[in-house]
Tab-separated table of C-alpha atoms in Angstrom:
chain	number	residue	atom	x	y	z
N	1	MET	CA	1.380	-35.920	-0.511
N	2	LYS	CA	4.206	-33.447	0.083
N	3	GLU	CA	4.902	-30.441	2.269
N	4	SER	CA	4.154	-26.959	0.992
N	5	ASN	CA	7.160	-24.784	0.201
N	6	TYR	CA	5.503	-21.895	2.069
N	7	ASN	CA	5.205	-23.282	5.583
N	8	PHE	CA	6.369	-21.445	8.691
N	9	PHE	CA	6.366	-23.155	12.088
N	10	ILE	CA	6.617	-20.543	14.810
N	11	GLU	CA	7.035	-21.349	18.470
N	12	LYS	CA	4.395	-19.731	20.661
N	13	LYS	CA	5.593	-17.089	23.093
N	14	ASN	CA	4.649	-19.275	26.048
N	15	LYS	CA	6.648	-22.171	24.557
N	16	ASN	CA	3.707	-24.591	24.869
N	17	GLY	CA	2.980	-25.128	21.202
N	18	ILE	CA	3.486	-24.149	17.568
N	19	ILE	CA	1.676	-21.702	15.309
N	20	ALA	CA	1.726	-23.032	11.754
N	21	TYR	CA	1.414	-20.342	9.075
N	22	ASN	CA	1.354	-20.749	5.287
N	23	SER	CA	2.266	-17.708	3.183
N	24	PHE	CA	0.485	-18.989	0.051
N	25	THR	CA	-2.880	-19.782	1.640
N	26	SER	CA	-2.548	-17.191	4.468
N	27	ALA	CA	-3.726	-19.923	6.833
N	28	MET	CA	-2.794	-20.015	10.527
N	29	VAL	CA	-3.208	-23.215	12.574
N	30	GLU	CA	-2.334	-24.050	16.177
N	31	MET	CA	-0.381	-27.256	16.806
N	32	THR	CA	0.621	-28.926	20.037
N	33	MET	CA	4.292	-29.805	20.384
N	34	GLU	CA	3.291	-33.465	20.035
N	35	GLU	CA	1.475	-32.780	16.755
N	36	PHE	CA	4.452	-30.825	15.429
N	37	VAL	CA	6.845	-33.663	16.255
N	38	GLU	CA	4.499	-36.102	14.512
N	39	PHE	CA	4.394	-33.795	11.496
N	40	GLU	CA	8.186	-33.760	11.314
N	41	GLN	CA	8.244	-37.555	11.524
N	42	ALA	CA	5.591	-37.777	8.801
N	43	LYS	CA	8.051	-36.206	6.372
N	44	ILE	CA	9.845	-39.554	6.571
N	45	ASN	CA	6.991	-41.944	7.338
N	46	GLY	CA	4.447	-40.383	5.010
N	47	TYR	CA	1.683	-37.914	5.811
N	48	ASN	CA	-0.911	-40.655	5.986
N	49	SER	CA	0.728	-41.586	9.311
N	50	LEU	CA	-0.722	-38.406	10.844
N	51	LYS	CA	-3.885	-38.543	12.923
N	52	GLN	CA	-6.843	-38.149	10.587
N	53	ASP	CA	-8.091	-34.866	12.067
N	54	VAL	CA	-4.594	-33.322	11.953
N	55	PHE	CA	-4.081	-34.566	8.400
N	56	GLU	CA	-7.382	-33.045	7.240
N	57	VAL	CA	-6.693	-29.642	8.816
N	58	LEU	CA	-3.181	-29.429	7.354
N	59	LYS	CA	-4.380	-30.522	3.928
N	60	LYS	CA	-7.352	-28.154	3.896
N	61	ASN	CA	-5.124	-25.185	4.775
N	62	GLY	CA	-2.365	-25.973	2.303
N	63	PHE	CA	0.373	-27.142	4.666
N	64	ILE	CA	0.469	-30.480	2.877
N	65	ILE	CA	-0.427	-30.735	-0.810
N	66	GLU	CA	-0.826	-33.278	-3.573
N	67	GLU	CA	2.419	-34.590	-5.013
N	68	ASP	CA	1.687	-33.219	-8.477
N	69	TYR	CA	0.542	-29.780	-7.286
N	70	ASN	CA	2.922	-27.048	-8.458
N	71	GLU	CA	2.697	-24.044	-6.135
N	72	ILE	CA	4.859	-21.834	-8.337
N	73	GLU	CA	2.490	-22.386	-11.259
N	74	ALA	CA	-0.475	-21.608	-9.011
N	75	ILE	CA	1.171	-18.376	-7.838
N	76	GLU	CA	1.937	-17.401	-11.422
N	77	CYS	CA	-1.638	-18.157	-12.472
N	78	GLY	CA	-3.020	-15.921	-9.715
N	79	MET	CA	-0.597	-13.189	-10.718
N	80	LEU	CA	-1.613	-13.307	-14.385
N	81	LYS	CA	-5.299	-13.287	-13.493
N	82	ALA	CA	-4.797	-10.152	-11.385
N	83	LYS	CA	-2.616	-8.434	-13.969
N	84	TYR	CA	-4.997	-8.838	-16.882
N	85	SER	CA	-8.368	-8.398	-15.202
N	86	ASN	CA	-10.506	-5.638	-16.735
N	87	ASP	CA	-13.205	-5.691	-14.056
N	88	ASN	CA	-11.772	-2.865	-11.987
N	89	LEU	CA	-10.287	0.430	-13.176
N	90	ILE	CA	-7.840	2.045	-10.759
N	91	LEU	CA	-6.666	5.582	-11.501
N	92	THR	CA	-4.345	7.972	-9.733
N	93	ILE	CA	-4.937	11.478	-11.058
N	94	ALA	CA	-2.747	14.517	-10.434
N	95	SER	CA	-4.927	17.613	-10.675
N	96	THR	CA	-1.719	19.643	-10.651
N	97	GLU	CA	2.006	19.043	-10.448
N	98	ASP	CA	2.484	22.255	-8.512
N	99	CYS	CA	3.007	22.115	-4.755
N	100	ASN	CA	2.928	24.624	-1.934
N	101	PHE	CA	5.451	22.551	0.081
N	102	ARG	CA	9.139	21.809	-0.461
N	103	CYS	CA	9.684	18.637	1.605
N	104	ILE	CA	13.331	17.714	2.005
N	105	TYR	CA	12.938	14.083	0.860
N	106	CYS	CA	10.282	14.465	-1.853
N	107	TYR	CA	10.989	12.445	-4.994
N	108	GLU	CA	9.112	15.082	-7.002
N	109	LYS	CA	11.081	18.060	-5.733
N	110	ASP	CA	13.322	18.183	-8.814
N	111	SER	CA	10.396	17.873	-11.234
N	112	ILE	CA	7.846	20.181	-9.592
N	113	ASN	CA	6.294	22.551	-12.096
N	114	SER	CA	3.286	24.819	-12.311
N	115	LYS	CA	1.199	22.545	-14.541
N	116	TYR	CA	-2.516	22.582	-13.749
N	117	MET	CA	-5.058	20.306	-15.415
N	118	ASP	CA	-7.061	22.066	-18.124
N	119	LEU	CA	-10.607	21.398	-19.291
N	120	GLN	CA	-9.532	19.394	-22.348
N	121	THR	CA	-7.540	16.946	-20.219
N	122	ALA	CA	-10.370	16.666	-17.677
N	123	ASP	CA	-12.873	15.941	-20.466
N	124	ASN	CA	-10.589	13.302	-21.971
N	125	ILE	CA	-10.222	11.590	-18.587
N	126	ILE	CA	-14.017	11.470	-18.366
N	127	LEU	CA	-14.151	10.080	-21.922
N	128	PHE	CA	-11.480	7.504	-21.073
N	129	ILE	CA	-13.639	6.256	-18.190
N	130	LYS	CA	-16.859	6.436	-20.237
N	131	ASN	CA	-15.374	4.157	-22.912
N	132	ARG	CA	-14.725	1.493	-20.263
N	133	ILE	CA	-17.607	1.942	-17.836
N	134	LYS	CA	-19.876	-0.745	-19.357
N	135	HIS	CA	-17.289	-3.425	-18.576
N	136	LEU	CA	-16.427	-2.371	-15.022
N	137	ASP	CA	-17.493	-3.665	-11.627
N	138	SER	CA	-15.694	-0.856	-9.814
N	139	LEU	CA	-13.801	2.374	-10.338
N	140	SER	CA	-11.322	3.776	-7.834
N	141	ILE	CA	-9.671	7.187	-8.079
N	142	THR	CA	-6.869	8.537	-5.893
N	143	TRP	CA	-6.377	12.297	-6.225
N	144	TYR	CA	-2.730	13.207	-6.196
N	145	GLY	CA	-0.241	15.940	-7.030
N	146	GLY	CA	1.835	18.001	-6.458
N	147	GLU	CA	-0.769	19.145	-4.022
N	148	PRO	CA	-4.208	18.203	-5.393
N	149	LEU	CA	-6.106	20.832	-3.376
N	150	LEU	CA	-4.381	23.557	-5.383
N	151	ASN	CA	-6.675	22.586	-8.249
N	152	LEU	CA	-9.898	21.526	-6.603
N	153	GLU	CA	-11.994	22.718	-9.550
N	154	SER	CA	-10.725	19.932	-11.811
N	155	ILE	CA	-11.409	17.392	-9.062
N	156	LYS	CA	-14.974	18.686	-8.669
N	157	TYR	CA	-15.619	18.675	-12.413
N	158	ILE	CA	-14.331	15.149	-13.022
N	159	SER	CA	-15.954	13.768	-9.859
N	160	GLU	CA	-19.417	15.115	-10.695
N	161	ASN	CA	-19.325	13.452	-14.109
N	162	VAL	CA	-17.813	10.183	-12.929
N	163	ILE	CA	-20.129	9.753	-9.930
N	164	LYS	CA	-23.140	10.199	-12.225
N	165	MET	CA	-21.686	7.781	-14.765
N	166	CYS	CA	-21.030	5.098	-12.131
N	167	PHE	CA	-24.521	5.461	-10.670
N	168	GLU	CA	-26.131	5.051	-14.097
N	169	ASN	CA	-24.060	1.937	-14.843
N	170	ASN	CA	-24.223	0.303	-11.403
N	171	VAL	CA	-20.458	0.593	-10.944
N	172	ILE	CA	-19.042	0.799	-7.426
N	173	TYR	CA	-17.148	4.078	-7.032
N	174	SER	CA	-14.587	4.996	-4.385
N	175	ALA	CA	-12.249	7.950	-4.086
N	176	SER	CA	-9.371	8.996	-1.859
N	177	MET	CA	-6.817	11.794	-1.751
N	178	ILE	CA	-3.173	12.226	-0.793
N	179	THR	CA	-2.700	15.777	0.464
N	180	ASN	CA	-0.225	17.619	2.646
N	181	GLY	CA	-3.224	18.895	4.626
N	182	TYR	CA	-2.357	22.596	4.563
N	183	LEU	CA	-5.454	23.544	2.541
N	184	LEU	CA	-7.764	21.053	4.229
N	185	ASN	CA	-10.075	23.730	5.614
N	186	ALA	CA	-13.830	23.444	6.198
N	187	LYS	CA	-14.757	24.785	2.759
N	188	ASN	CA	-12.508	22.283	1.001
N	189	LEU	CA	-13.659	19.434	3.235
N	190	ASP	CA	-17.236	20.198	2.197
N	191	THR	CA	-16.131	19.892	-1.415
N	192	LEU	CA	-14.369	16.565	-0.780
N	193	ILE	CA	-17.572	15.164	0.698
N	194	SER	CA	-19.510	16.248	-2.401
N	195	CYS	CA	-16.872	14.439	-4.495
N	196	ASN	CA	-17.393	11.226	-2.495
N	197	ILE	CA	-13.839	11.361	-1.153
N	198	LYS	CA	-14.056	9.375	2.076
N	199	LEU	CA	-10.381	8.661	2.755
N	200	ILE	CA	-7.406	11.011	2.828
N	201	GLN	CA	-3.737	10.627	3.641
N	202	VAL	CA	-1.907	13.442	5.413
N	203	THR	CA	1.699	13.481	6.622
N	204	ILE	CA	3.163	14.953	9.810
N	205	ASP	CA	6.822	14.289	10.572
N	206	GLY	CA	7.181	15.100	14.252
N	207	ASP	CA	6.638	17.898	16.729
N	208	LYS	CA	6.242	21.439	15.372
N	209	GLU	CA	9.986	22.144	15.227
N	210	THR	CA	10.916	18.830	13.610
N	211	HIS	CA	8.030	18.817	11.140
N	212	ASP	CA	8.588	22.421	10.047
N	213	GLN	CA	12.227	21.657	9.303
N	214	ARG	CA	11.219	18.836	6.964
N	215	ARG	CA	7.870	19.832	5.457
N	216	PHE	CA	7.768	23.569	4.941
N	217	LEU	CA	6.057	25.973	2.571
N	218	VAL	CA	7.655	27.300	-0.585
N	219	GLY	CA	9.800	30.060	0.850
N	220	GLY	CA	10.243	28.260	4.171
N	221	GLY	CA	7.060	28.996	6.124
N	222	SER	CA	5.702	26.835	8.964
N	223	THR	CA	2.994	24.232	8.234
N	224	PHE	CA	2.519	22.215	11.445
N	225	ASP	CA	-0.066	24.354	13.254
N	226	THR	CA	-2.243	24.770	10.163
N	227	ILE	CA	-2.318	21.024	9.490
N	228	ILE	CA	-3.237	20.196	13.091
N	229	ARG	CA	-5.991	22.832	13.047
N	230	ASN	CA	-7.374	21.429	9.799
N	231	LEU	CA	-7.269	17.838	11.076
N	232	SER	CA	-9.281	18.865	14.118
N	233	LEU	CA	-12.177	19.532	11.717
N	234	ILE	CA	-12.353	15.855	10.690
N	235	GLU	CA	-14.571	15.179	13.715
N	236	ASN	CA	-17.404	16.885	11.813
N	237	TYR	CA	-17.062	14.926	8.559
N	238	ASN	CA	-17.620	11.421	7.233
N	239	ILE	CA	-13.968	11.148	6.294
N	240	SER	CA	-11.203	8.889	7.601
N	241	VAL	CA	-7.572	9.964	7.730
N	242	TYR	CA	-4.444	7.864	7.436
N	243	LEU	CA	-1.890	10.006	9.235
N	244	ARG	CA	1.490	9.062	7.829
N	245	ILE	CA	4.651	9.766	9.797
N	246	ASN	CA	7.599	9.589	7.399
N	247	VAL	CA	10.603	8.477	9.427
N	248	ASP	CA	14.344	8.355	9.021
N	249	LYS	CA	17.270	8.556	11.439
N	250	ASN	CA	16.822	12.300	11.895
N	251	ASN	CA	13.232	12.418	13.135
N	252	PHE	CA	12.354	9.045	14.626
N	253	HIS	CA	12.749	10.552	18.092
N	254	ALA	CA	9.716	12.768	17.369
N	255	VAL	CA	7.218	10.041	16.392
N	256	GLU	CA	5.432	10.040	19.746
N	257	ASP	CA	5.092	13.815	19.579
N	258	VAL	CA	2.876	13.269	16.545
N	259	THR	CA	0.703	10.628	18.186
N	260	ARG	CA	0.247	12.806	21.281
N	261	ALA	CA	-0.762	15.810	19.161
N	262	ILE	CA	-3.258	13.692	17.199
N	263	SER	CA	-4.740	12.091	20.328
N	264	LYS	CA	-5.878	15.540	21.489
N	265	ILE	CA	-8.054	16.051	18.377
N	266	ASN	CA	-9.054	12.463	17.601
N	267	ARG	CA	-12.024	11.800	19.881
N	268	SER	CA	-13.943	9.795	17.263
N	269	LYS	CA	-10.835	7.795	16.261
N	270	LYS	CA	-11.163	8.740	12.585
N	271	ILE	CA	-7.420	9.401	12.334
N	272	LYS	CA	-5.137	6.356	12.182
N	273	CYS	CA	-1.393	6.934	12.559
N	274	TYR	CA	1.161	4.782	10.776
N	275	LEU	CA	4.842	4.945	9.874
N	276	GLY	CA	6.252	5.469	6.391
N	277	LYS	CA	9.845	4.733	5.446
N	278	VAL	CA	11.806	7.579	3.856
N	279	SER	CA	13.828	6.209	0.930
N	280	ASN	CA	16.419	7.693	-1.350
N	281	SER	CA	14.144	7.426	-4.365
N	282	SER	CA	15.544	8.876	-7.585
N	283	GLY	CA	18.526	10.266	-5.663
N	284	CYS	CA	16.313	12.747	-3.811
N	285	TYR	CA	17.746	12.117	-0.337
N	286	LYS	CA	20.779	10.561	1.364
N	287	ASP	CA	21.049	6.815	1.930
N	288	LYS	CA	22.913	7.327	5.185
N	289	GLU	CA	19.907	9.176	6.629
N	290	CYS	CA	17.482	6.322	5.817
N	291	PHE	CA	16.719	3.205	7.828
N	292	THR	CA	17.395	-0.163	6.258
N	293	ILE	CA	14.230	-2.121	5.544
N	294	GLU	CA	15.089	-4.459	8.433
N	295	ASP	CA	15.546	-1.609	10.923
N	296	PHE	CA	12.349	0.065	9.756
N	297	SER	CA	10.397	-3.202	9.977
N	298	LEU	CA	11.355	-3.679	13.624
N	299	LYS	CA	10.554	-0.074	14.510
N	300	ASN	CA	7.232	-0.278	12.687
N	301	PHE	CA	6.274	-3.455	14.538
N	302	THR	CA	7.063	-1.839	17.886
N	303	PHE	CA	5.060	1.253	16.924
N	304	ASN	CA	2.001	-0.835	16.089
N	305	ILE	CA	2.260	-2.896	19.285
N	306	ASN	CA	2.447	0.291	21.333
N	307	HIS	CA	-0.499	2.005	19.642
N	308	TYR	CA	-2.953	-0.719	18.616
N	309	THR	CA	-4.439	-3.456	20.790
N	310	ASN	CA	-5.268	-5.449	17.678
N	311	ILE	CA	-2.594	-5.529	14.950
N	312	SER	CA	-4.553	-7.744	12.552
N	313	HIS	CA	-3.936	-5.081	9.880
N	314	MET	CA	-0.349	-6.381	9.864
N	315	TYR	CA	-1.378	-9.977	9.145
N	316	PRO	CA	0.653	-11.255	6.173
N	317	ASN	CA	-1.876	-11.945	3.413
N	318	ILE	CA	-1.069	-13.175	-0.068
N	319	LYS	CA	-0.489	-10.604	-2.808
N	320	ASN	CA	-1.052	-11.452	-6.449
N	321	VAL	CA	1.126	-8.596	-7.704
N	322	ALA	CA	3.789	-6.452	-6.085
N	323	CYS	CA	1.889	-3.254	-6.884
N	324	GLY	CA	-1.063	-2.033	-8.925
N	325	GLY	CA	1.236	-0.643	-11.589
N	326	GLU	CA	1.671	-4.192	-12.871
N	327	CYS	CA	-2.022	-4.442	-13.738
N	328	ILE	CA	-3.413	-3.698	-17.172
N	329	ASN	CA	-6.238	-1.524	-15.818
N	330	THR	CA	-4.195	0.658	-13.447
N	331	TYR	CA	-2.886	4.051	-14.569
N	332	VAL	CA	-1.438	7.267	-13.203
N	333	ILE	CA	-2.492	10.403	-15.091
N	334	GLY	CA	-0.469	13.603	-14.835
N	335	SER	CA	-2.040	17.055	-14.925
N	336	ASP	CA	-1.044	17.449	-18.592
N	337	GLY	CA	-2.640	14.121	-19.498
N	338	ALA	CA	0.599	12.126	-19.601
N	339	VAL	CA	-0.035	8.547	-18.480
N	340	TYR	CA	2.306	6.487	-16.304
N	341	LYS	CA	2.279	3.216	-14.382
N	342	CYS	CA	3.784	4.604	-11.159
N	343	TRP	CA	3.085	7.908	-9.429
N	344	GLU	CA	6.792	8.396	-8.794
N	345	ASP	CA	7.244	8.762	-12.550
N	346	ILE	CA	5.015	11.837	-12.928
N	347	GLY	CA	6.840	14.492	-14.906
N	348	ARG	CA	9.431	12.077	-16.303
N	349	SER	CA	8.603	11.685	-19.985
N	350	GLU	CA	10.859	8.657	-20.435
N	351	TYR	CA	8.489	6.655	-18.215
N	352	SER	CA	5.266	7.800	-19.862
N	353	VAL	CA	3.111	5.170	-21.581
N	354	GLY	CA	1.094	7.695	-23.572
N	355	ASN	CA	-1.211	10.670	-23.077
N	356	ILE	CA	-4.908	10.765	-22.242
N	357	ASN	CA	-5.317	13.508	-24.858
N	358	LYS	CA	-3.856	11.287	-27.588
N	359	ASP	CA	-3.387	7.581	-26.961
N	360	ILE	CA	-1.980	5.000	-24.543
N	361	TYR	CA	0.614	2.745	-26.127
N	362	PHE	CA	0.131	-0.815	-24.944
N	363	TYR	CA	3.472	-2.002	-26.326
N	364	ASN	CA	5.344	0.945	-24.864
N	365	LYS	CA	8.574	-0.184	-23.158
N	366	ALA	CA	7.598	1.310	-19.792
N	367	ASN	CA	4.167	-0.334	-19.880
N	368	LEU	CA	5.550	-3.735	-20.801
N	369	SER	CA	8.212	-3.569	-18.076
N	370	TYR	CA	5.385	-3.573	-15.522
N	371	LEU	CA	2.980	-5.960	-17.242
N	372	LEU	CA	5.664	-8.561	-17.967
N	373	ASN	CA	7.385	-8.446	-14.596
N	374	ASN	CA	7.337	-12.023	-13.288
N	375	PRO	CA	9.064	-12.777	-9.976
N	376	THR	CA	8.445	-16.503	-10.401
N	377	ASN	CA	11.208	-16.385	-13.016
N	378	ASN	CA	13.633	-14.759	-10.602
N	379	SER	CA	16.039	-17.365	-9.228
N	380	VAL	CA	16.059	-15.815	-5.735
N	381	CYS	CA	12.322	-15.082	-5.460
N	382	ARG	CA	11.336	-18.450	-6.913
N	383	VAL	CA	12.691	-20.364	-3.914
N	384	CYS	CA	11.746	-17.802	-1.268
N	385	ARG	CA	9.007	-18.615	1.258
N	386	TYR	CA	8.002	-14.959	1.292
N	387	LEU	CA	7.250	-14.786	-2.447
N	388	PRO	CA	3.421	-14.849	-2.053
N	389	LEU	CA	3.674	-11.924	0.392
N	390	CYS	CA	5.740	-9.532	-1.723
N	391	MET	CA	5.719	-10.910	-5.301
N	392	GLY	CA	9.232	-9.663	-5.902
N	393	GLY	CA	8.797	-6.246	-4.337
N	394	CYS	CA	8.841	-2.780	-5.842
N	395	LEU	CA	10.006	-2.596	-9.448
N	396	LYS	CA	12.015	0.462	-8.453
N	397	ARG	CA	14.246	-1.609	-6.197
N	398	ASP	CA	17.213	-0.446	-8.304
N	399	LYS	CA	16.398	3.146	-7.287
N	400	GLY	CA	16.874	2.930	-3.553
N	401	TYR	CA	14.092	0.514	-2.584
N	402	SER	CA	14.476	-2.899	-1.031
N	403	ALA	CA	12.872	-5.736	-2.944
N	404	CYS	CA	12.001	-7.660	0.212
N	405	ALA	CA	8.828	-7.186	2.228
N	406	GLU	CA	8.960	-5.831	5.778
N	407	ILE	CA	7.251	-8.957	7.104
N	408	LYS	CA	10.407	-10.938	6.328
N	409	TYR	CA	11.992	-9.448	9.427
N	410	THR	CA	9.028	-9.570	11.810
N	411	ILE	CA	6.884	-12.535	10.811
N	412	GLU	CA	7.363	-14.531	14.008
N	413	ALA	CA	6.539	-11.573	16.241
N	414	VAL	CA	3.543	-10.501	14.129
N	415	ILE	CA	2.017	-13.982	13.974
N	416	ASN	CA	2.482	-14.469	17.714
N	417	GLU	CA	0.846	-11.151	18.597
N	418	ILE	CA	-2.139	-11.721	16.322
N	419	PHE	CA	-2.582	-15.289	17.551
N	420	ASP	CA	-2.503	-14.128	21.179
N	421	TYR	CA	-5.086	-11.419	20.513
N	422	HIS	CA	-7.576	-13.763	18.864
N	423	PHE	CA	-7.019	-17.089	20.612
N	424	GLU	CA	-5.214	-16.747	23.943
């Protein structure tokens, strides 16, 4: 037997024991200080010297493994299985690339155009799904833009056909939307319900003054009051909202203004606030205005502790791939039918892997760069205990993103808080 390469031994806050955590198995086990000392000695004396019950628990949860077990190969196997599975089709569809906002940090702001999806493209998306539906267990669509609500007709048309198709073929269907919230009025909410859209993401960046300086209409008009008024309608709908607060050094002071404003309209707790890190993606913003990933991680942890009694949503679970773009059955479709692997590439022809109105090119350079990405071959990632939690990080790490996961900087605090909630 040998020790796993992915063990963490974290001292409990009260100093009276150890929380053992394994990033490959996602297991968490409590150890007394005596058991931890015996474990350390067993590295020399052999793991069979451990008490039988301790040995069995550590073996079962992957803290000690067979001598010939190769964890890197197991991680790579899980990654390949996830990448090349055809059971689930995951699509992000931009109904338009036009937007009624001009956010100061938007990575699309230099590529925004007035393209709206036409009937031919909508029909070919439906055909694309139809040709695969017999082999699917599930289909997931995220409606995107630009601002997707500017072209709700295309969303309605595609949704009606796809919902019917999934029902007839016993395929699980789910849909969500990322919207700036300005057009999220009662009429449009009714339409989203008819399209089976049960989850939406909306962004507010601070109090009215701060938000309106960052996320304003084309021409400079205010947006804060309209978004808040629209979100107040959520009480009447079977829809959940992830309320994203994009933060950098200029607006972090206004985070609590957002949570206070939301608390006044969130009686049924359908709106969940969370922080998003503003990054200088594609040169769209200034690095000096952005938090480092370490600074953001610490601020995000504090935010969650202050706003949620249970932070189990932060528990570090294993990931098989860094992002869905690495999977063979995940695509982003622009309003003109151009197909990409990442939604940040919409409108950039050099990153297109084909067009829904023509063909998708499997051996396209952009497609292969995602499918063949393998962090187990990276000399740094290969020996990192956090590899199962981030799988090498965002492939756009050379464009302003950090490759490392946030949990790298907060793992001890997160594990302690979750352990205390469930077991203390």
